């Protein structure tokens, strides 16, 4: 009886929820003191980095720099004022990641050294179309070569040289284009040499040049392997569109030269040249000559839609040059 009585008289410890309420309560009654100034400077760096406008060319470099400074300040704050190892470790990892990304961005912004002989071509043709220097370097560094021709040497011979092998841009000098011994036009520096043949035979291989191209001076040109260039452009859609634009513009300039074969080097460099009255009259006479040539409508239709067969392209080119000769003679009479 006494044992049971003693057990009944023993008071068990009771749980007081007031302590738990103090630690897990939703509302904070006693706020802790403000953190050290280093903590706030770190957050200011993060805030400034996040509001940098993306319109700045170096905004990513500025962002990574401010993030690195913020992480470094957090490490210093956690080490000197909080003694919190977990905060030090995490911010050290963030600091390392941002530093590696910063190095990558700086490496991408490094100045690209373009070959001195190719710098003029890049400045004249590719840089105005916003082609990056590193992309131009890849274009000219793998599957192309710089070649030379002495005065009088032929780049292409009529009905002999294949058009499937290469595409070239003249770097220095001057070339003469002729058809059956008749002068057509000149090719000057920073212009494609064989752009019409490249465009007209993209779907038809095995064609030959219908004109003769001879170096009037000592010439230097950059030459791409046509097959490898085509493969490379398929993997670079932006550069492919740039090439299509440049080749189309070059063909237009050559048509202007056909219309006015007396153009000199300085005049040929004016891309957006307005034709004179004499040039307009000669163009009208050339159109009349084309209209008077047999099968001219079929020639122009096939030319506009790209041609149907290899033989039709060859015949169309020959008919065009025949018609051109008539317009050129009338141009000489008028002007």
Coordinates of C-alpha atoms in Angstrom, one line a residue:
X1 CA 0.0 0.0 0.0
X2 CA 2.8 2.4 0.9
X3 CA 4.5 1.7 -2.4
X4 CA 1.5 2.5 -4.4
X5 CA 0.8 5.5 -2.4
X6 CA 4.3 6.8 -2.9
X7 CA 4.0 6.3 -6.7
X8 CA 0.7 8.2 -6.7
X9 CA 2.3 11.1 -4.8
X10 CA 5.2 11.4 -7.3
X11 CA 4.5 14.3 -9.6
X12 CA 5.5 13.8 -13.3
X13 CA 7.2 16.7 -15.1
X14 CA 4.8 18.8 -17.0
X15 CA 5.5 20.3 -20.5
X16 CA 5.3 24.0 -20.7
X17 CA 4.6 25.2 -24.2
X18 CA 5.6 28.8 -23.4
X19 CA 9.3 28.0 -24.2
X20 CA 8.4 26.4 -27.5
X21 CA 6.3 29.4 -28.4
X22 CA 9.2 31.7 -27.8
X23 CA 11.3 29.8 -30.3
X24 CA 8.8 28.8 -32.9
X25 CA 6.5 31.7 -32.8
X26 CA 5.5 33.4 -36.1
X27 CA 6.0 37.0 -34.8
X28 CA 9.4 38.3 -33.9
X29 CA 9.2 40.3 -30.7
X30 CA 13.0 40.9 -30.2
X31 CA 14.8 41.8 -33.4
X32 CA 18.6 41.2 -33.5
X33 CA 21.0 44.0 -34.1
X34 CA 21.8 45.0 -37.7
X35 CA 24.6 43.1 -39.4
X36 CA 28.0 44.6 -40.0
X37 CA 28.5 47.1 -42.9
X38 CA 30.4 44.4 -44.9
X39 CA 27.2 42.3 -45.1
X40 CA 25.3 45.3 -46.6
X41 CA 28.1 46.1 -49.1
X42 CA 27.9 42.6 -50.4
X43 CA 24.2 42.8 -51.0
X44 CA 24.6 46.3 -52.6
X45 CA 27.1 44.6 -55.1
X46 CA 24.5 41.9 -55.9
X47 CA 21.8 44.5 -56.4
X48 CA 23.8 46.8 -58.7
X49 CA 25.0 43.8 -60.7
X50 CA 21.4 42.7 -61.3
X51 CA 20.2 46.1 -62.6
X52 CA 23.0 46.6 -65.1
X53 CA 21.2 47.1 -68.5
X54 CA 21.8 44.4 -71.1
X55 CA 22.3 47.1 -73.8
X56 CA 25.8 47.6 -72.5
X57 CA 28.3 45.6 -74.6
X58 CA 30.2 44.6 -71.4
X59 CA 27.2 44.0 -69.1
X60 CA 28.0 40.3 -68.5
X61 CA 31.6 41.2 -67.5
X62 CA 30.4 43.9 -65.1
X63 CA 27.8 41.5 -63.7
X64 CA 30.3 38.8 -63.0
X65 CA 32.7 41.3 -61.5
X66 CA 30.1 42.6 -59.0
X67 CA 29.0 39.1 -58.1
X68 CA 32.6 38.2 -57.4
X69 CA 33.1 41.3 -55.1
X70 CA 29.8 40.4 -53.3
X71 CA 30.8 36.8 -52.7
X72 CA 34.2 37.9 -51.5
X73 CA 32.6 40.4 -49.0
X74 CA 30.3 37.6 -47.8
X75 CA 33.3 35.4 -47.2
X76 CA 35.0 38.1 -45.2
X77 CA 31.8 38.9 -43.2
X78 CA 31.2 35.2 -42.4
X79 CA 34.8 34.7 -41.4
X80 CA 35.4 37.8 -39.3
X81 CA 32.0 38.6 -37.8
X82 CA 29.9 35.4 -37.8
X83 CA 32.3 32.6 -37.7
X84 CA 29.9 30.6 -39.9
X85 CA 31.8 27.9 -41.9
X86 CA 28.8 27.0 -44.1
X87 CA 28.4 30.6 -45.3
X88 CA 32.2 30.7 -46.0
X89 CA 32.1 27.5 -48.0
X90 CA 29.1 28.3 -50.2
X91 CA 30.2 31.8 -51.0
X92 CA 33.7 30.5 -51.9
X93 CA 32.1 28.1 -54.4
X94 CA 30.1 31.0 -55.9
X95 CA 33.2 33.1 -56.0
X96 CA 35.1 30.4 -57.9
X97 CA 32.2 29.8 -60.4
X98 CA 31.9 33.5 -61.2
X99 CA 35.7 33.9 -61.5
X100 CA 35.8 31.1 -64.1
X101 CA 32.9 32.6 -66.1
X102 CA 34.6 36.0 -65.9
X103 CA 37.8 34.5 -67.4
X104 CA 35.8 32.9 -70.2
X105 CA 34.1 36.3 -71.0
X106 CA 37.3 38.1 -71.1
X107 CA 38.8 35.5 -73.3
X108 CA 36.0 35.8 -75.8
X109 CA 36.5 39.6 -75.9
X110 CA 40.2 39.3 -76.7
X111 CA 41.4 41.1 -79.9
X112 CA 41.4 38.8 -82.9
X113 CA 44.5 39.2 -85.1
X114 CA 43.4 39.1 -88.8
X115 CA 46.1 38.5 -91.4
X116 CA 47.3 41.8 -92.8
X117 CA 46.5 40.8 -96.3
X118 CA 42.9 39.9 -95.4
X119 CA 42.2 42.9 -93.1
X120 CA 41.0 45.1 -96.0
X121 CA 38.6 42.4 -97.2
X122 CA 37.2 42.1 -93.7
X123 CA 36.8 45.8 -93.3
X124 CA 35.2 46.3 -96.7
X125 CA 33.0 43.3 -97.0
X126 CA 32.3 41.5 -93.8
X127 CA 32.6 43.9 -90.9
X128 CA 29.8 46.2 -92.2
X129 CA 27.5 43.2 -92.1
X130 CA 28.5 42.6 -88.4
X131 CA 30.5 39.4 -89.0
X132 CA 32.6 38.8 -85.9
X133 CA 36.3 38.7 -86.3
X134 CA 36.6 35.2 -84.8
X135 CA 34.0 33.9 -87.3
X136 CA 35.9 35.5 -90.2
X137 CA 39.1 34.0 -88.9
X138 CA 37.5 30.5 -88.9
X139 CA 36.3 31.2 -92.5
X140 CA 39.7 32.1 -93.8
X141 CA 41.9 29.9 -91.6
X142 CA 41.0 26.3 -92.5
X143 CA 40.1 25.6 -96.1
X144 CA 41.4 28.5 -98.1
X145 CA 44.7 29.7 -99.5
X146 CA 46.2 32.9 -100.7
X147 CA 47.5 32.5 -104.3
X148 CA 49.2 34.8 -106.8
X149 CA 49.1 35.4 -110.5
X150 CA 51.7 37.3 -112.5
X151 CA 50.7 39.7 -115.2
X152 CA 49.3 37.9 -118.3
X153 CA 48.6 34.6 -116.5
X154 CA 45.1 33.3 -116.8
X155 CA 42.8 32.6 -113.8
X156 CA 40.2 30.8 -116.0
X157 CA 40.2 29.9 -119.7
X158 CA 37.0 29.9 -121.7
X159 CA 35.4 26.4 -122.2
X160 CA 38.4 24.8 -120.4
X161 CA 38.5 25.7 -116.7
X162 CA 36.0 24.0 -114.4
X163 CA 33.8 26.2 -112.2
X164 CA 33.4 23.6 -109.6
X165 CA 36.7 23.9 -107.9
X166 CA 36.9 27.2 -106.1
X167 CA 35.5 30.6 -105.2
X168 CA 38.0 33.5 -105.0
X169 CA 38.2 37.2 -103.9
X170 CA 40.8 39.5 -105.4
X171 CA 43.0 41.0 -102.8
X172 CA 45.4 43.0 -104.9
X173 CA 45.7 43.9 -108.6
X174 CA 43.3 43.9 -111.5
X175 CA 41.9 41.3 -113.8
X176 CA 40.3 41.5 -117.2
X177 CA 37.3 39.5 -118.3
X178 CA 36.8 38.7 -122.0
X179 CA 34.5 36.6 -124.1
X180 CA 35.9 35.3 -127.4
X181 CA 38.5 37.9 -127.4
X182 CA 36.1 40.8 -126.7
X183 CA 36.7 42.8 -123.5
X184 CA 33.8 42.7 -121.1
X185 CA 34.9 44.4 -117.8
X186 CA 37.6 44.5 -115.2
X187 CA 37.7 43.0 -111.7
X188 CA 39.3 45.1 -109.0
X189 CA 40.5 44.4 -105.5
X190 CA 38.0 43.3 -102.8
X191 CA 35.6 41.8 -105.4
X192 CA 34.7 38.2 -106.1
X193 CA 36.4 36.9 -109.2
X194 CA 34.0 34.1 -110.2
X195 CA 30.7 35.0 -108.3
X196 CA 28.4 34.6 -111.4
X197 CA 29.8 31.1 -112.1
X198 CA 29.4 30.2 -108.4
X199 CA 25.8 31.3 -108.3
X200 CA 24.7 29.9 -111.7
X201 CA 26.1 26.5 -111.2
X202 CA 25.2 25.8 -107.5
X203 CA 22.7 23.2 -108.7
X204 CA 24.6 22.0 -111.8
X205 CA 28.1 20.7 -111.6
X206 CA 30.6 19.9 -114.3
X207 CA 30.3 23.3 -116.0
X208 CA 33.1 25.3 -117.7
X209 CA 33.9 29.0 -117.6
X210 CA 32.2 30.8 -120.5
X211 CA 34.7 33.7 -120.2
X212 CA 38.5 34.1 -119.9
X213 CA 39.9 35.9 -116.9
X214 CA 43.4 37.1 -117.2
X215 CA 45.6 39.1 -114.7
X216 CA 46.2 42.6 -116.0
X217 CA 48.6 43.2 -113.1
X218 CA 50.4 41.1 -110.6
X219 CA 47.5 39.8 -108.6
X220 CA 46.9 38.2 -105.2
X221 CA 43.6 36.5 -104.3
X222 CA 42.2 34.3 -101.6
X223 CA 40.7 31.1 -102.8
X224 CA 38.3 28.8 -101.1
X225 CA 37.7 25.2 -101.9
X226 CA 34.1 25.3 -103.2
X227 CA 33.1 21.9 -101.7
X228 CA 34.5 22.6 -98.2
X229 CA 33.2 26.2 -98.3
X230 CA 29.7 24.9 -99.0
X231 CA 29.9 22.4 -96.2
X232 CA 31.1 25.1 -93.8
X233 CA 28.3 27.6 -94.8
X234 CA 25.7 24.9 -94.2
X235 CA 26.8 24.8 -90.5
X236 CA 26.8 28.6 -90.2
X237 CA 23.4 29.9 -91.3
X238 CA 24.3 33.6 -90.5
X239 CA 27.5 33.5 -92.6
X240 CA 25.6 31.6 -95.3
X241 CA 23.2 34.5 -95.6
X242 CA 26.1 37.0 -95.6
X243 CA 27.7 35.1 -98.5
X244 CA 24.5 35.1 -100.5
X245 CA 24.2 38.8 -100.0
X246 CA 27.8 39.6 -100.9
X247 CA 27.7 37.4 -104.0
X248 CA 24.4 38.8 -105.2
X249 CA 25.8 42.4 -104.7
X250 CA 29.0 41.5 -106.5
X251 CA 27.0 40.1 -109.5
X252 CA 25.0 43.4 -109.6
X253 CA 28.3 45.4 -109.7
X254 CA 29.5 43.2 -112.5
X255 CA 26.3 43.9 -114.4
X256 CA 27.0 47.6 -114.0
X257 CA 30.5 47.1 -115.3
X258 CA 29.0 45.3 -118.3
X259 CA 26.7 48.2 -118.9
X260 CA 29.6 50.7 -118.6
X261 CA 33.0 49.0 -119.3
X262 CA 34.8 52.3 -119.1
X263 CA 34.6 52.4 -115.3
X264 CA 37.9 53.0 -113.5
X265 CA 39.0 51.6 -110.2
X266 CA 37.8 54.5 -108.1
X267 CA 34.4 54.5 -109.7
X268 CA 34.1 50.8 -109.3
X269 CA 34.6 51.1 -105.5
X270 CA 31.4 53.2 -105.2
X271 CA 28.9 50.5 -104.4
X272 CA 25.7 52.5 -104.4
X273 CA 26.5 54.3 -107.7
X274 CA 23.6 55.9 -109.6
X275 CA 23.8 55.2 -113.4
X276 CA 24.2 58.2 -115.6
X277 CA 21.9 59.1 -118.5
X278 CA 24.4 57.5 -120.9
X279 CA 24.4 54.3 -118.9
X280 CA 20.6 54.3 -118.8
X281 CA 20.5 54.7 -122.6
X282 CA 23.1 52.0 -123.1
X283 CA 21.0 49.7 -120.8
X284 CA 18.0 50.4 -123.0
X285 CA 20.0 49.6 -126.1
X286 CA 21.3 46.4 -124.5
X287 CA 17.7 45.4 -123.7
X288 CA 16.7 46.0 -127.3
X289 CA 19.6 43.8 -128.4
X290 CA 18.5 41.1 -126.0
X291 CA 15.0 41.4 -127.3
X292 CA 16.1 41.1 -130.9
X293 CA 18.2 38.0 -130.1
X294 CA 16.4 34.7 -130.8
X295 CA 15.3 32.7 -127.8
X296 CA 16.0 35.7 -125.5
X297 CA 12.8 35.3 -123.5
X298 CA 13.6 31.7 -122.8
X299 CA 17.2 32.8 -121.8
X300 CA 15.9 35.3 -119.3
X301 CA 13.2 33.1 -117.9
X302 CA 15.7 30.2 -117.4
X303 CA 18.2 32.6 -115.9
X304 CA 15.7 34.0 -113.4
X305 CA 14.5 30.6 -112.3
X306 CA 18.0 29.2 -112.2
X307 CA 18.0 27.2 -115.4
X308 CA 16.9 23.6 -115.9
X309 CA 19.8 21.8 -117.4
X310 CA 23.6 22.2 -117.7
X311 CA 23.4 22.6 -121.5
X312 CA 20.7 25.3 -121.2
X313 CA 22.9 27.3 -118.8
X314 CA 25.8 27.1 -121.2
X315 CA 23.6 28.2 -124.1
X316 CA 22.0 30.9 -122.1
X317 CA 25.4 32.3 -121.2
X318 CA 26.5 32.3 -124.8
X319 CA 23.3 34.0 -126.0
X320 CA 23.7 36.6 -123.3
X321 CA 27.3 37.5 -124.3
X322 CA 26.2 37.7 -127.9
X323 CA 23.4 40.1 -127.0
X324 CA 25.8 42.0 -124.8
X325 CA 28.1 42.6 -127.7
X326 CA 25.3 44.3 -129.7
X327 CA 24.5 46.5 -126.7
X328 CA 28.1 47.3 -126.1
X329 CA 28.7 48.5 -129.7
X330 CA 25.6 50.7 -129.5
X331 CA 26.9 52.1 -126.2
X332 CA 30.2 53.1 -127.9
X333 CA 28.2 54.9 -130.6
X334 CA 26.0 56.8 -128.2
X335 CA 28.6 57.7 -125.6

